[in-house]
Amino acid sequence: MSDIIQLLPDHVANQIAAGEVVQRPASVVKELLENAIDAGATSIKLLLKDAGKTLIQVIDDGKGMSTTDARLCFERHATSKIRKAEDLFNIHTKGFRGEALASIAAIAHVELKTKQEDEELGTQIKIEGSKVSSQEVVSTSKGTSIAVKNLFFNIPARRNFLKSDSIETRHVVDEFQRVALTHPDISFLLHHNNNEVYNLRKSNLRQRIVSIFGSKMNERLVPINEQTDIITVAGFVVKPEFAKKKRGEQFFFVNNRFIKSSYLNHAVVNAFEGLLDHSSHPSYFLYLEVPPNTIDINIHPTKTEIKFDNEKALYAILRATVKHSLGQYNVAPVLDFERDANLDTPYNYSKKDTPSVPPITVDPNFNPFKSENNFQSTPNTTTSSSSGSSNSSNYSSGNNYQTNYKKDAGSWEALYTDSSFESDSNTDSDSDLDINSDISPVSNFTSFESTHQEQLFESAQETETGKTFQIQKKYLLSSIKSGVVLIHQSLAHQRVLYEEFLENITVKEASSQQLLFPVTISFSSSDIEMIYSIKSDLESAGFMFDEFTKESVVIGGIPTSITESQITLILEQLLDDIKLEVPDASFSHFDVMAKSFAKSLAIKTGTILSLKEQENLVNNLFSCKEPSTSPFGKPTFKTLSLQEIDSIFNK
């Protein structure tokens, strides 16, 4: 029987290794930026075309490479970072395995230019699919420039799995931000399709965060600083009132390396206990320094997961540090939630003598219940002067009663006295009616109150005669011939809005309403770039843009189906959905826009619906093309037949 095991050719082995190291253009960006940092660069430029699918070029001013090193760096497991196995537990650099450039060269066209400072000329190498096509001496500046073109040109299946340009750009920007946040002492420049996205100058950490995420971030940051024997924690957390519904701006760095750790994230969230809603997530930029021999960073190909020796101690320290900073900077709540800080005694006056208490004077003759209303005496005087002797005694007794009544009732009687009643009392013939008739201020008010209550009860009875009922402000129960149907009001409304938006965007010509005053909304530079990339699709949906800047966008018109107050909510939801890869690579942004609009504008759980609103929602749902599921695949209703209901009680 012949042997069946054989060694793979180098180019095949490189392609297999590339599958672990290079998953998308962002993976190439990460490796090249880290190599530039390890080379001691003080200025790094990143140039992209078509989200990195056509070109990824990194230019640095580091120490460069010799001719031999330039050729050897594309070999597998060729590295200058480690020499022996023990070095794996004392790593201070970004890369160390020597697989990045070899994997990249196996699946792309690579052009390398490099020169050391003490050399007059540099070296240029061109590689296509692990094969060196040319090597020559060139004149170039100090440092290294490496261009990766036509990524996955020899693996079309992998290229087809790439997402749309906007999504791939988002991943590239994420990697760029992670590297830039780690090294504020290095200037970074990012260009995409000849458009400048970031131009980050050398600065401190706070300025670097503000430069990336916008000027409004400066007032939201709470500094963190704690030093112990086993860990040093520094950085910033964002104030609780600026927490987000999505997990976005959450960054952990361990020894200047970005990591992902759900365990440490839980420690930070726990420190915000009592300050956040259950659906909100805190933002933070935390930098941890630990001894290199207490961590293992070689457990994942992308090196974003780290194993700690003493996780429980790190958890306790991190939680206590964040909680202490929130309390130190008056972010954590105090026991007296109604306390006004403006009424606190200033520190400079806390030890001064209390001034003498001013005297209090009281007017003993003041009576707050005494009323002086002229209208009480005027009718009586006029009537008594014109009445006859035969009615004088009768009127006198009535007048005494009326006087006592007004004395007891006070001035509130005028609020309920009918104007016709008061005017009739000025005549002689109606003087007795003023006392003896059944019409009185109290009876008038009572009859009005009872009538009003009857109207309220009648309207309540009318609402109970409908065919739909709202349950716990979340579900609608409607009666059908075969039983009942239980409808999730929020998911059902999402389906209705989704089909309406999709039809308005694609089938009908979307109508816009011009804003009287244009609205300016602030975003980060990467979000502005993403909005600009889908600008034409948004305009097809009814948006009108007046101006784009690096940190804001000016909107002059919006679709007629939304209001001005919903613009920010809709755009933020749209950006989150694009970042989370809601659309498929073959979908246009119309679909994801319709889904985002529907999710943003749909009625939420806890909203009280009137009987008419309930019936409209039920009718609109079952008029949809696909009423059974929401735009995100969740069921919108459940039908219970009479047999199923009977079986519940007949067990």
XYZ file of N, CA, C and O in Angstrom, residues 224-234 263-264 267-268 271 286 288-290 310-325:
144
model
N -8.861 57.936 35.130
C -8.637 56.753 35.963
C -7.134 56.636 36.191
O -6.350 56.720 35.232
N -6.723 56.420 37.425
C -5.287 56.272 37.710
C -5.120 55.517 39.020
O -5.567 55.972 40.075
N -4.495 54.360 38.949
C -4.263 53.543 40.137
C -3.024 52.677 39.895
O -2.855 52.102 38.816
N -2.177 52.586 40.911
C -0.940 51.815 40.788
C -0.818 50.874 41.972
O -0.883 51.291 43.127
N -0.665 49.578 41.673
C -0.474 48.562 42.706
C 0.752 47.723 42.351
O 1.422 47.961 41.343
N 1.007 46.726 43.173
C 2.183 45.883 42.939
C 2.003 44.972 41.729
O 2.992 44.599 41.085
N 0.766 44.616 41.418
C 0.559 43.645 40.345
C -0.016 44.268 39.072
O 0.024 43.635 38.012
N -0.517 45.492 39.163
C -1.122 46.103 37.979
C -1.137 47.627 38.139
O -1.256 48.144 39.253
N -1.003 48.321 37.018
C -1.179 49.772 36.948
C -2.315 50.063 35.987
O -2.294 49.604 34.843
N -3.303 50.784 36.474
C -4.484 51.105 35.669
C -4.497 52.601 35.406
O -4.379 53.408 36.335
N -4.644 52.982 34.130
C -4.745 54.380 33.741
C -5.752 54.482 32.610
O -6.201 53.478 32.056
N -14.449 39.235 30.739
C -14.281 39.169 32.191
C -13.960 40.545 32.764
O -14.571 40.993 33.739
N -13.008 41.227 32.166
C -12.657 42.567 32.636
C -13.769 43.569 32.328
O -13.997 44.517 33.092
N -16.159 43.630 35.060
C -15.693 44.385 36.225
C -16.021 45.869 36.076
O -16.448 46.526 37.039
N -15.838 46.419 34.872
C -16.144 47.829 34.643
C -17.646 48.073 34.737
O -18.099 49.036 35.369
N -18.781 48.223 38.193
C -18.445 49.474 38.868
C -19.465 50.561 38.589
O -19.620 51.496 39.382
N -9.197 52.104 28.833
C -8.441 51.673 29.995
C -7.136 51.002 29.558
O -7.138 50.131 28.677
N -3.873 48.938 30.943
C -3.368 48.112 32.027
C -1.906 47.769 31.761
O -1.550 47.374 30.639
N -1.088 47.907 32.783
C 0.322 47.523 32.710
C 0.560 46.407 33.723
O 0.347 46.597 34.923
N 0.952 45.239 33.225
C 1.234 44.089 34.086
C 2.597 43.525 33.698
O 3.076 43.749 32.574
N -3.539 35.927 37.344
C -4.333 36.255 38.545
C -5.526 37.103 38.134
O -5.592 38.302 38.424
N -6.468 36.504 37.441
C -7.623 37.242 36.926
C -8.493 37.809 38.039
O -9.001 38.932 37.931
N -8.696 37.049 39.107
C -9.593 37.506 40.169
C -9.066 38.769 40.849
O -9.833 39.687 41.156
N -7.776 38.838 41.061
C -7.199 40.037 41.676
C -7.323 41.231 40.732
O -7.647 42.347 41.173
N -7.086 41.015 39.448
C -7.226 42.096 38.476
C -8.666 42.587 38.415
O -8.919 43.791 38.288
N -9.607 41.665 38.483
C -11.030 42.025 38.468
C -11.359 42.936 39.646
O -11.996 43.987 39.477
N -10.930 42.559 40.839
C -11.254 43.342 42.045
C -10.602 44.722 41.987
O -11.232 45.733 42.329
N -9.340 44.787 41.545
C -8.646 46.075 41.489
C -9.298 46.982 40.452
O -9.512 48.181 40.703
N -9.603 46.430 39.286
C -10.195 47.247 38.225
C -11.563 47.777 38.638
O -11.877 48.960 38.427
N -12.366 46.932 39.249
C -13.700 47.362 39.681
C -13.594 48.464 40.730
O -14.292 49.489 40.662
N -12.724 48.272 41.708
C -12.579 49.265 42.775
C -12.012 50.579 42.236
O -12.420 51.663 42.668
N -11.088 50.490 41.283
C -10.472 51.700 40.733
C -11.496 52.546 39.988
O -11.577 53.771 40.167
N -12.287 51.918 39.135
C -13.298 52.654 38.373
C -14.343 53.238 39.314
O -14.748 54.406 39.172
N -14.766 52.459 40.292
C -15.783 52.945 41.222
C -15.249 54.118 42.043
O -15.964 55.094 42.310
N -13.984 54.055 42.444
C -13.380 55.136 43.219
C -13.303 56.424 42.397
O -13.586 57.518 42.901
N -12.939 56.303 41.127
C -12.839 57.498 40.279
C -14.203 58.115 40.036
O -14.346 59.345 40.030
